[in-house]
PDB file of C-alpha atoms in Angstrom:
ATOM      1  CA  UNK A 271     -40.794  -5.690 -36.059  1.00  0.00           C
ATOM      2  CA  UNK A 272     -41.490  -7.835 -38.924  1.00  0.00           C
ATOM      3  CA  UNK A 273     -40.004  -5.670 -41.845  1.00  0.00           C
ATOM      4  CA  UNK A 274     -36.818  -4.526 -39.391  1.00  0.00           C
ATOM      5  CA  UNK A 275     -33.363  -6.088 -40.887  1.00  0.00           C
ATOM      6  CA  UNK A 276     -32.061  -9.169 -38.712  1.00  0.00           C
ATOM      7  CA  UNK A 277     -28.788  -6.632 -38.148  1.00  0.00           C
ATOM      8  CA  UNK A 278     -30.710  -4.388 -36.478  1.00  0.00           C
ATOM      9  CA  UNK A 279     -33.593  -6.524 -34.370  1.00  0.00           C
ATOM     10  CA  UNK A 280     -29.986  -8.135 -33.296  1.00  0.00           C
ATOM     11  CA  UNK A 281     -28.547  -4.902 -31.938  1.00  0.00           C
ATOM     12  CA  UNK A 282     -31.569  -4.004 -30.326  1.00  0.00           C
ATOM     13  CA  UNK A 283     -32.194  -7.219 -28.570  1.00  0.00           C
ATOM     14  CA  UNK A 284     -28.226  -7.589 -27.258  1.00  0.00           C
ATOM     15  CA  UNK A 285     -28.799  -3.636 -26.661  1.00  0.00           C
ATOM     16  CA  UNK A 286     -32.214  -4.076 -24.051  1.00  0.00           C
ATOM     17  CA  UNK A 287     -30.333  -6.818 -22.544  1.00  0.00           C
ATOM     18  CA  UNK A 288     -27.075  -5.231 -21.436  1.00  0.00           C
ATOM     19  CA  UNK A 289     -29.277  -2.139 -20.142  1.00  0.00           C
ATOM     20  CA  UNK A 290     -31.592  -5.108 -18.227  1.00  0.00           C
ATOM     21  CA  UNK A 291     -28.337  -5.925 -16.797  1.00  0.00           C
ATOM     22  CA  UNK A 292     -27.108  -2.864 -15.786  1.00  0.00           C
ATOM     23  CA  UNK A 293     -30.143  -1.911 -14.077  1.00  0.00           C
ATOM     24  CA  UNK A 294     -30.834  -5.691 -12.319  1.00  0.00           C
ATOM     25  CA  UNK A 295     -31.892  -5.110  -8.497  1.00  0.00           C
ATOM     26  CA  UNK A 296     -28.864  -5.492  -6.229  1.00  0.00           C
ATOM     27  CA  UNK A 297     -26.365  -4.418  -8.827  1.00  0.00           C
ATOM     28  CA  UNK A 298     -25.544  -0.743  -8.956  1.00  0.00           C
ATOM     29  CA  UNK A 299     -23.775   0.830 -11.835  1.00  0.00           C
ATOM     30  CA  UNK A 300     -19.905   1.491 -10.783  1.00  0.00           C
ATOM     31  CA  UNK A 301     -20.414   5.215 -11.205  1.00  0.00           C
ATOM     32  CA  UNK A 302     -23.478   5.711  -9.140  1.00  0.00           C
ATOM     33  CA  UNK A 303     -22.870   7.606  -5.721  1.00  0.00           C
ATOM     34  CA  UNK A 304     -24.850   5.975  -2.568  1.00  0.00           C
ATOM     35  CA  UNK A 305     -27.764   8.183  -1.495  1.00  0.00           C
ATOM     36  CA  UNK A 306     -27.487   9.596   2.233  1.00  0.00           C
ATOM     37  CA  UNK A 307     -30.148   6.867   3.308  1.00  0.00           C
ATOM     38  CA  UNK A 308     -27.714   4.095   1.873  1.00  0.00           C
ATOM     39  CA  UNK A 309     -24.706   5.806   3.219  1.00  0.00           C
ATOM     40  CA  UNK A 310     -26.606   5.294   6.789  1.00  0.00           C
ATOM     41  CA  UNK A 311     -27.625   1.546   6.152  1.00  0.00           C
ATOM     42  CA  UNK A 312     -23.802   1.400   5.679  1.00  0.00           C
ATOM     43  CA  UNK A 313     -22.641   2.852   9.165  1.00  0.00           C
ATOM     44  CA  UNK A 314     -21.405   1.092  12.258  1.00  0.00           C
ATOM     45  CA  UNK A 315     -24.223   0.981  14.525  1.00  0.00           C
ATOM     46  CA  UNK A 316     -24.478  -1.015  18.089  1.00  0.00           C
ATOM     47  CA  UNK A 317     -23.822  -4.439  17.102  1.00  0.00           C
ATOM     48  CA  UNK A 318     -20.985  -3.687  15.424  1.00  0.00           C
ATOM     49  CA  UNK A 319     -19.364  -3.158  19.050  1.00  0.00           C
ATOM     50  CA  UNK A 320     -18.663  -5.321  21.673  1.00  0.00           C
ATOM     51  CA  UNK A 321     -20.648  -4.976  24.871  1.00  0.00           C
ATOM     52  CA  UNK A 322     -20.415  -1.711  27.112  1.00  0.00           C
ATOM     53  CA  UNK A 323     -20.437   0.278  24.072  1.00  0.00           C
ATOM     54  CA  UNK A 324     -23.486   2.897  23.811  1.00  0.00           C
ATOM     55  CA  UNK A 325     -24.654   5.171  20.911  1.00  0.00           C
ATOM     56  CA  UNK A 326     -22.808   8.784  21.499  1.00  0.00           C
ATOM     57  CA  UNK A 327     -23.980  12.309  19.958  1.00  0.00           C
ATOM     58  CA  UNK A 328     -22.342  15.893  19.108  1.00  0.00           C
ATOM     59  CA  UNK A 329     -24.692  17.047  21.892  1.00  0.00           C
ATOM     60  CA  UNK A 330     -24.151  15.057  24.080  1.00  0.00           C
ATOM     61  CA  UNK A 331     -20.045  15.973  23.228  1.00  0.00           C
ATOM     62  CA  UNK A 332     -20.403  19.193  22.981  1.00  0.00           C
ATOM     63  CA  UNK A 333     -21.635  19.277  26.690  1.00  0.00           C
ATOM     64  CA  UNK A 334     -18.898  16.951  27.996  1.00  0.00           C
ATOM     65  CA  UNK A 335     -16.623  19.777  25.966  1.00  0.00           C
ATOM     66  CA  UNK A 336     -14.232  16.764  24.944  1.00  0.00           C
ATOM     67  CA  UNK A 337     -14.686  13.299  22.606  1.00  0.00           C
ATOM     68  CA  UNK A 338     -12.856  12.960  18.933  1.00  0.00           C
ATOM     69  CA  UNK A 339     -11.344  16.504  18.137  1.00  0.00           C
ATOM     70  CA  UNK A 340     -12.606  19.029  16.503  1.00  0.00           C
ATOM     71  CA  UNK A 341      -9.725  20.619  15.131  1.00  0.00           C
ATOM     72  CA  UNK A 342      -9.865  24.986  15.328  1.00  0.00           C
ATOM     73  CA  UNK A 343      -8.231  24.819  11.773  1.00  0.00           C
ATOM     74  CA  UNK A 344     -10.819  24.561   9.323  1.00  0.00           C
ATOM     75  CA  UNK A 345      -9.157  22.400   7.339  1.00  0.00           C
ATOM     76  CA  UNK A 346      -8.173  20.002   9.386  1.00  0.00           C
ATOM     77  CA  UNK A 347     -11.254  19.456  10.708  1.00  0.00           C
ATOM     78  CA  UNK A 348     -11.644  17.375   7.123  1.00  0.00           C
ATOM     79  CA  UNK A 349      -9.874  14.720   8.841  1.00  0.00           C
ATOM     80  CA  UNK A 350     -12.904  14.035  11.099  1.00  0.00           C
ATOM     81  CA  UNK A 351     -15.682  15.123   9.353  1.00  0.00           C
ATOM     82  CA  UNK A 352     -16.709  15.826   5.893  1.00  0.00           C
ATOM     83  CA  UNK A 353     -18.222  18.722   3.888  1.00  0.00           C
ATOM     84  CA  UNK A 354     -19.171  16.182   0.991  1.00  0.00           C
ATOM     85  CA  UNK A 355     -23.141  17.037   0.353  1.00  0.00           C
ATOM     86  CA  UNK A 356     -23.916  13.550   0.934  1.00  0.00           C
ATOM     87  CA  UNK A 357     -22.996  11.989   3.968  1.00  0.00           C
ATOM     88  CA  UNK A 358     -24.142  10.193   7.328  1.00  0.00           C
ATOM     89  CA  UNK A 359     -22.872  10.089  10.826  1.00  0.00           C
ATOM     90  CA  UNK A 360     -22.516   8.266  13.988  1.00  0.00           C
ATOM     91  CA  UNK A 361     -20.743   8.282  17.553  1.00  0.00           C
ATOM     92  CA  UNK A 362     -20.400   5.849  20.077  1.00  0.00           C
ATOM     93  CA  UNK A 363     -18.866   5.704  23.904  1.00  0.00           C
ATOM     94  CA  UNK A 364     -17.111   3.081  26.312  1.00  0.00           C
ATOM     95  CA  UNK A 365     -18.078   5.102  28.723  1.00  0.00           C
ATOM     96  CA  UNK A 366     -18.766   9.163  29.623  1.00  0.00           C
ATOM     97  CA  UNK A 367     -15.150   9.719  29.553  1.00  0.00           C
ATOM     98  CA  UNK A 368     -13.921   7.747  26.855  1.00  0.00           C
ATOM     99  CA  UNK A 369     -12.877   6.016  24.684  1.00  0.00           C
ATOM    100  CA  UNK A 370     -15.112   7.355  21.902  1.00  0.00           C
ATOM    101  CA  UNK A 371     -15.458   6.446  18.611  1.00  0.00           C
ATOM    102  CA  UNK A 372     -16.829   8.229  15.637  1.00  0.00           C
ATOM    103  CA  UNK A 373     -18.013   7.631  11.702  1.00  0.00           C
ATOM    104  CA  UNK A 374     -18.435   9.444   8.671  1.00  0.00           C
ATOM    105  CA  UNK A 375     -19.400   8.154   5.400  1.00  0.00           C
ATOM    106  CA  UNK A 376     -19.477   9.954   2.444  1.00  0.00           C
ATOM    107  CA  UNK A 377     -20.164  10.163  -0.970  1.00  0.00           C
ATOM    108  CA  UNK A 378     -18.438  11.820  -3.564  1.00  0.00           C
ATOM    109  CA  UNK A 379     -19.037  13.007  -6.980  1.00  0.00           C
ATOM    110  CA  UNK A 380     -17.576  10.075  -8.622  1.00  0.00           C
ATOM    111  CA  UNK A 381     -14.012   7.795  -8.481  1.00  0.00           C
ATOM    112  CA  UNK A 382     -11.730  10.599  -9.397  1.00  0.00           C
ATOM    113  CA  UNK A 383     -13.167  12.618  -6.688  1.00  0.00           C
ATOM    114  CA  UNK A 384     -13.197  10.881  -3.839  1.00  0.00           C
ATOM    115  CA  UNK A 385      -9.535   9.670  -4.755  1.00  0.00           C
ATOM    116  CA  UNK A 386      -8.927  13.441  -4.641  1.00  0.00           C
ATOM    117  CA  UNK A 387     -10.422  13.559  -1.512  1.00  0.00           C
ATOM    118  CA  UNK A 388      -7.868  11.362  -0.091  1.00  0.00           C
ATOM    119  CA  UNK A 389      -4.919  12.379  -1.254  1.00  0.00           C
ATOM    120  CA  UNK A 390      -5.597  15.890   0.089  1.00  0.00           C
ATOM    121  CA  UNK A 391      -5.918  14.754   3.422  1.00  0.00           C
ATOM    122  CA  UNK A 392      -2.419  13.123   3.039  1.00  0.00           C
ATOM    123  CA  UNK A 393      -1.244  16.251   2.213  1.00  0.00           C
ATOM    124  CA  UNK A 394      -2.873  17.812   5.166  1.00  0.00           C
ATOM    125  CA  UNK A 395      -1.160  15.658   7.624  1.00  0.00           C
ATOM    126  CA  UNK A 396       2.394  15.339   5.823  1.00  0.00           C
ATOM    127  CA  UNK A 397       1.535  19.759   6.321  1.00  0.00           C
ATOM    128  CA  UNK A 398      -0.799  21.937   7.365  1.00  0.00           C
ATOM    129  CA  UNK A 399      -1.860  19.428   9.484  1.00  0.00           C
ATOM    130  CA  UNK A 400       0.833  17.345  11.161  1.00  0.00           C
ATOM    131  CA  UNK A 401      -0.335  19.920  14.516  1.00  0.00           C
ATOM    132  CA  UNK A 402      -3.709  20.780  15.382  1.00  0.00           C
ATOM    133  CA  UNK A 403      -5.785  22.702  17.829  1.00  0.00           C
ATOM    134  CA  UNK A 404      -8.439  22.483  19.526  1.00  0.00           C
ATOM    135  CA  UNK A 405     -10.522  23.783  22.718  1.00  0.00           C
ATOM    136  CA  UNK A 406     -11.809  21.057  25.083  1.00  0.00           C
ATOM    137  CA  UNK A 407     -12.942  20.702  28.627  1.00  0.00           C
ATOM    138  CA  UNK A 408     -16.638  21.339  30.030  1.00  0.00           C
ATOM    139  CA  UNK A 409     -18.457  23.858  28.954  1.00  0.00           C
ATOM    140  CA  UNK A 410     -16.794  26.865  30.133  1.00  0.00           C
ATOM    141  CA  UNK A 411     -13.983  25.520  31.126  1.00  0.00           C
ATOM    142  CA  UNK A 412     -12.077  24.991  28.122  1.00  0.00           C
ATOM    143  CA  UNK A 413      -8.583  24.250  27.534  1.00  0.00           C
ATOM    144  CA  UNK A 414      -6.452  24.812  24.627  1.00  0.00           C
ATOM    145  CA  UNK A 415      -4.449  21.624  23.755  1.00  0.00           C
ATOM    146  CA  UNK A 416      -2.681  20.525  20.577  1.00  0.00           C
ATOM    147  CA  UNK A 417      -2.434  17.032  18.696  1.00  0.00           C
ATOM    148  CA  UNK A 418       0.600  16.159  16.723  1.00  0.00           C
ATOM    149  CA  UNK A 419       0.880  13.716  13.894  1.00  0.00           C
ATOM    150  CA  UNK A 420       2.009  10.173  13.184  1.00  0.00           C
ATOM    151  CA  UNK A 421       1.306   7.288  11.014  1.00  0.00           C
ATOM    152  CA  UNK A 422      -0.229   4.696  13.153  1.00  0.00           C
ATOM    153  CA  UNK A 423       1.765   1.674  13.080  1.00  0.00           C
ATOM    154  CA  UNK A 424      -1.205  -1.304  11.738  1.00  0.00           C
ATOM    155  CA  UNK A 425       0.098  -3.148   8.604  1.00  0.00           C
ATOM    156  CA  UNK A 426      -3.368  -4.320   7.877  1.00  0.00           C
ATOM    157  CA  UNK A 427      -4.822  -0.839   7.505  1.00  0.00           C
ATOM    158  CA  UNK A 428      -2.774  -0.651   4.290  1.00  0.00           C
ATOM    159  CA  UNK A 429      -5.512  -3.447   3.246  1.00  0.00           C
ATOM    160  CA  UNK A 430      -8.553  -1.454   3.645  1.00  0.00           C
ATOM    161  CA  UNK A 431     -11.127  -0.421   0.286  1.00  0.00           C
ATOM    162  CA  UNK A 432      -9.133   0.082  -2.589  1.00  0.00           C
ATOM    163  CA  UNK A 433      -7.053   2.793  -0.463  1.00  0.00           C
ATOM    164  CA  UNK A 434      -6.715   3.914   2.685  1.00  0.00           C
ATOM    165  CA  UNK A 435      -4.860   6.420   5.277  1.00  0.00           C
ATOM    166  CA  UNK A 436      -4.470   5.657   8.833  1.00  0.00           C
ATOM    167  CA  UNK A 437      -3.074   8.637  11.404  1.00  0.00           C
ATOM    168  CA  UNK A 438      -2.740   8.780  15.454  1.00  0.00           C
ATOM    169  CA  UNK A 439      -2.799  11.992  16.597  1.00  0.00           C
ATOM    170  CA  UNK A 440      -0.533  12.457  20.388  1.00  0.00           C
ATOM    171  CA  UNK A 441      -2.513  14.898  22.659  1.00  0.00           C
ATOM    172  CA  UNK A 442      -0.924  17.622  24.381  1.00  0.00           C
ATOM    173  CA  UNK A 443      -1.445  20.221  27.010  1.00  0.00           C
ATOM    174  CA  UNK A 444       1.070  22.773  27.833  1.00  0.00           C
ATOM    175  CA  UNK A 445       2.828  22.319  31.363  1.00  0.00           C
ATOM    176  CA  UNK A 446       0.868  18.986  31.459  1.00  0.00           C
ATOM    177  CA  UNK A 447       2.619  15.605  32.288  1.00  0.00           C
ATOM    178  CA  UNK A 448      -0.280  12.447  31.849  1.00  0.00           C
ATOM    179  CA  UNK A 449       0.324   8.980  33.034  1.00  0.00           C
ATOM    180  CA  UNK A 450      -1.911   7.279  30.347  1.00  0.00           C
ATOM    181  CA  UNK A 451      -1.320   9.636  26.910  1.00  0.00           C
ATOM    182  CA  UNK A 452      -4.898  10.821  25.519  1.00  0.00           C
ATOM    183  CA  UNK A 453      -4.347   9.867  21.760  1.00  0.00           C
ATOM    184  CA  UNK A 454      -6.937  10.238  18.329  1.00  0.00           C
ATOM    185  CA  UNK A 455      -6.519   7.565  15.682  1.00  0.00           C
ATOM    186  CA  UNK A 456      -8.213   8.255  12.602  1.00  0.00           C
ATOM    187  CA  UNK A 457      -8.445   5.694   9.454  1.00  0.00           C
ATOM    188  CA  UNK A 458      -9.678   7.081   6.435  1.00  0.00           C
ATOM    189  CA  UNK A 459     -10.920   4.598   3.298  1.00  0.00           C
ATOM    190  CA  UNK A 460     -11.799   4.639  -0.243  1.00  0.00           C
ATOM    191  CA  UNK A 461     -14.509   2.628  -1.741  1.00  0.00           C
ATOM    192  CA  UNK A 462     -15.351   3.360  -4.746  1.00  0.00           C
ATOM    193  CA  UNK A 463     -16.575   7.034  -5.021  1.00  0.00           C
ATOM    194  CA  UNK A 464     -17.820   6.612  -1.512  1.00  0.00           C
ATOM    195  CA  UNK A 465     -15.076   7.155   1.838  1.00  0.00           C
ATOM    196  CA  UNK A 466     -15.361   6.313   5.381  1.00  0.00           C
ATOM    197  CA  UNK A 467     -13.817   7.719   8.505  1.00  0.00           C
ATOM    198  CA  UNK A 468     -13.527   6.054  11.822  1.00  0.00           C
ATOM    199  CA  UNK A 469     -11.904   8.468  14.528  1.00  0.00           C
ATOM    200  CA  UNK A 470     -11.235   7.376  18.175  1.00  0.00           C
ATOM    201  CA  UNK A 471     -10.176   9.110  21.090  1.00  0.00           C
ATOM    202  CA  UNK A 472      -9.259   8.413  24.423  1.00  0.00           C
ATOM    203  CA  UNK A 473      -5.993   7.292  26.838  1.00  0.00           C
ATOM    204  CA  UNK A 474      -3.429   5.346  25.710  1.00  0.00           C
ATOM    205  CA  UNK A 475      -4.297   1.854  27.626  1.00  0.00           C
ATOM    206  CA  UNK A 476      -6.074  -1.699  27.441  1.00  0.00           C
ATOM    207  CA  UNK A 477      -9.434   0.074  27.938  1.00  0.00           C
ATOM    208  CA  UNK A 478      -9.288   1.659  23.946  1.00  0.00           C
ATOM    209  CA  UNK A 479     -10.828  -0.249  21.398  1.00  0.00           C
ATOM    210  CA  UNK A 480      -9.754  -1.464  18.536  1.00  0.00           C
ATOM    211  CA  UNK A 481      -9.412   1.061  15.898  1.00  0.00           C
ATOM    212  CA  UNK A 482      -8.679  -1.291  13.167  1.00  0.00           C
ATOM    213  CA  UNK A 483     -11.218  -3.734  13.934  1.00  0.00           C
ATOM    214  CA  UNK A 484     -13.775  -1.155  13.800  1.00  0.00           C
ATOM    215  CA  UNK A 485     -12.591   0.179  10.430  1.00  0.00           C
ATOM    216  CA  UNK A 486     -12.656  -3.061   9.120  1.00  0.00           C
ATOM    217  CA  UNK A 487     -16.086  -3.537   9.636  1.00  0.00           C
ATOM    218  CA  UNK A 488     -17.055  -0.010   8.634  1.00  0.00           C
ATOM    219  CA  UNK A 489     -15.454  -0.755   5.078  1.00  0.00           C
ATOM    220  CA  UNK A 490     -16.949  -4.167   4.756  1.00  0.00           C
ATOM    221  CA  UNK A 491     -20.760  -2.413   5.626  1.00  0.00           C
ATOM    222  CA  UNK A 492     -19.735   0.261   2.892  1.00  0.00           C
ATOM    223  CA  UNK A 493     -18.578  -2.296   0.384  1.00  0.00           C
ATOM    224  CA  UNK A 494     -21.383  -4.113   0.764  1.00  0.00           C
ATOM    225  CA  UNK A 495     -24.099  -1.826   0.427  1.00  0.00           C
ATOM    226  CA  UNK A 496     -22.175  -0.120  -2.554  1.00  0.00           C
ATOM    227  CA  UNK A 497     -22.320  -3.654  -4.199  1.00  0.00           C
ATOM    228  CA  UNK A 498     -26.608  -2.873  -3.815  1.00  0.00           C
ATOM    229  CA  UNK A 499     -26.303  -6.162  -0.867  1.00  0.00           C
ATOM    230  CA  UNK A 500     -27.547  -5.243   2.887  1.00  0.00           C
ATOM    231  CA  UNK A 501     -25.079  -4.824   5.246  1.00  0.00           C
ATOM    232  CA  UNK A 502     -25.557  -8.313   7.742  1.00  0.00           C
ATOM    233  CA  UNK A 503     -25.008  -7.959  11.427  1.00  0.00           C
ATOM    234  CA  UNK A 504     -22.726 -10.389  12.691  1.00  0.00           C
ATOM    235  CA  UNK A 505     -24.030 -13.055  14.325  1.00  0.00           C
ATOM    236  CA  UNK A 506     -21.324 -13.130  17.307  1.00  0.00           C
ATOM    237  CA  UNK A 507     -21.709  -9.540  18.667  1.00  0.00           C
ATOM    238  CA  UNK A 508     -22.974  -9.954  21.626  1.00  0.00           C
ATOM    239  CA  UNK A 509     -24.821  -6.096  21.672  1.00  0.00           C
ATOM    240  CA  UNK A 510     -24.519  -2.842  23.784  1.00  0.00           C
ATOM    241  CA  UNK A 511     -25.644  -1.406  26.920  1.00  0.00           C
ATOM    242  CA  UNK A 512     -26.812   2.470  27.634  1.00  0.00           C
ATOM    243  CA  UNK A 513     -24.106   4.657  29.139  1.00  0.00           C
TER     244      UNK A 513
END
């Protein structure tokens, strides 16, 4: 480079190093989208839950014919799931009848999307989707029952990513009276082009967990691993056991 103007070898020099940077291990360019292997590093898994909770699976739902809904309307069904090309999963159980808890993690084509994302599914429950159906019971012995929309009442939800959306869903079943209400929170965040959904189900009562805790964690694992850092178990979880 000995006959190269000073101008130049200057630009190229400042121009290596700010590329260095960009590419340094552990720090991800803003834009990039998580790859379905990161996206599961990021889920809640078992110590993320207190004890007595155990890993849970659409199988093993299916067969019970109940767990979070799964909404007959297609397009509600975005409120639970996701049909973003890259994404990861995971369900987990109190017990074989509840509460469950499931996650979804997903990444989207970039910032703009994902923040689309969102504010369709605000849409959907301020609309289309302020009632849903679905069929659940055992297998062949399904019932049809309906959930109804309203903004679950947790001030620190508001808090969550850079944006979030947080919904309870009341069960019902026609000429049905329940002592303990069977009700399906669902919080929905942003981070980045990436978002996460936590869904629980289950009665109404001490034995639920808690659906904001949960989220919290779920959006601290995402941030982090979006940031290109591993998400840490806590140290004071004190595990699971098997259903």
């Amino acid at each position: 480079m000995g006959g190269m103007d000073t101008h130049l070898q200057t630009a190229v020099v400042a121009g290596i190093a700010m590329l260095s940077l960009a590419l340094a291990p552990g720090r991800p360019l803003a834009s990039d989208a998580l790859s379905e292997q990161q996206l599961r590093e990021a889920l809640l898994d078992a110590v993320d839950f207190p004890a007595g909770w155990a890993s849970d699976s659409e199988r093993s739902a299916a067969r019970r014919g109940f767990g979070v809904p799964d909404p007959s309307e297609s397009r509600c069904r975005e409120l639970f799931d996701t049909d973003a090309k890259t994404a990861a999963r995971a369900g987990f159980a109190r017990t074989r009848s509840g509460p469950f808890v499931t996650t979804v993690a997903a990444a989207h084509r970039d910032t703009d999307r994902a923040r689309r994302s969102l504010d369709a599914l605000r849409d959907a429950v301020d609309g289309a989707c302020r009632t849903f159906h679905a069929t659940e019971g055992p297998e062949g012995g399904g019932v049809r029952v309906a959930y109804d929309a309203e903004r679950l009442d947790a001030a620190s939800v508001d808090e969550l990513g850079e944006e979030s959306l947080a919904v309870r869903f009341q069960r019902r079943v026609e000429g049905e009276s329940a002592t303990a209400p069977v009700v399906a929170d669902v919080v929905i965040a942003r981070v980045g082009a990436h978002t996460v959904r936590v869904a629980q189900a289950g009665r109404d009562d001490s034995d639920s967990g808690d659906i904001v805790a949960f989220a919290e964690r779920a959006v601290e694992k995402l941030e982090e691993v979006a940031a290109g850092r591993t998400a840490v178990p806590r140290p004071d979880q004190p595990g699971t056991t098997d259903l």
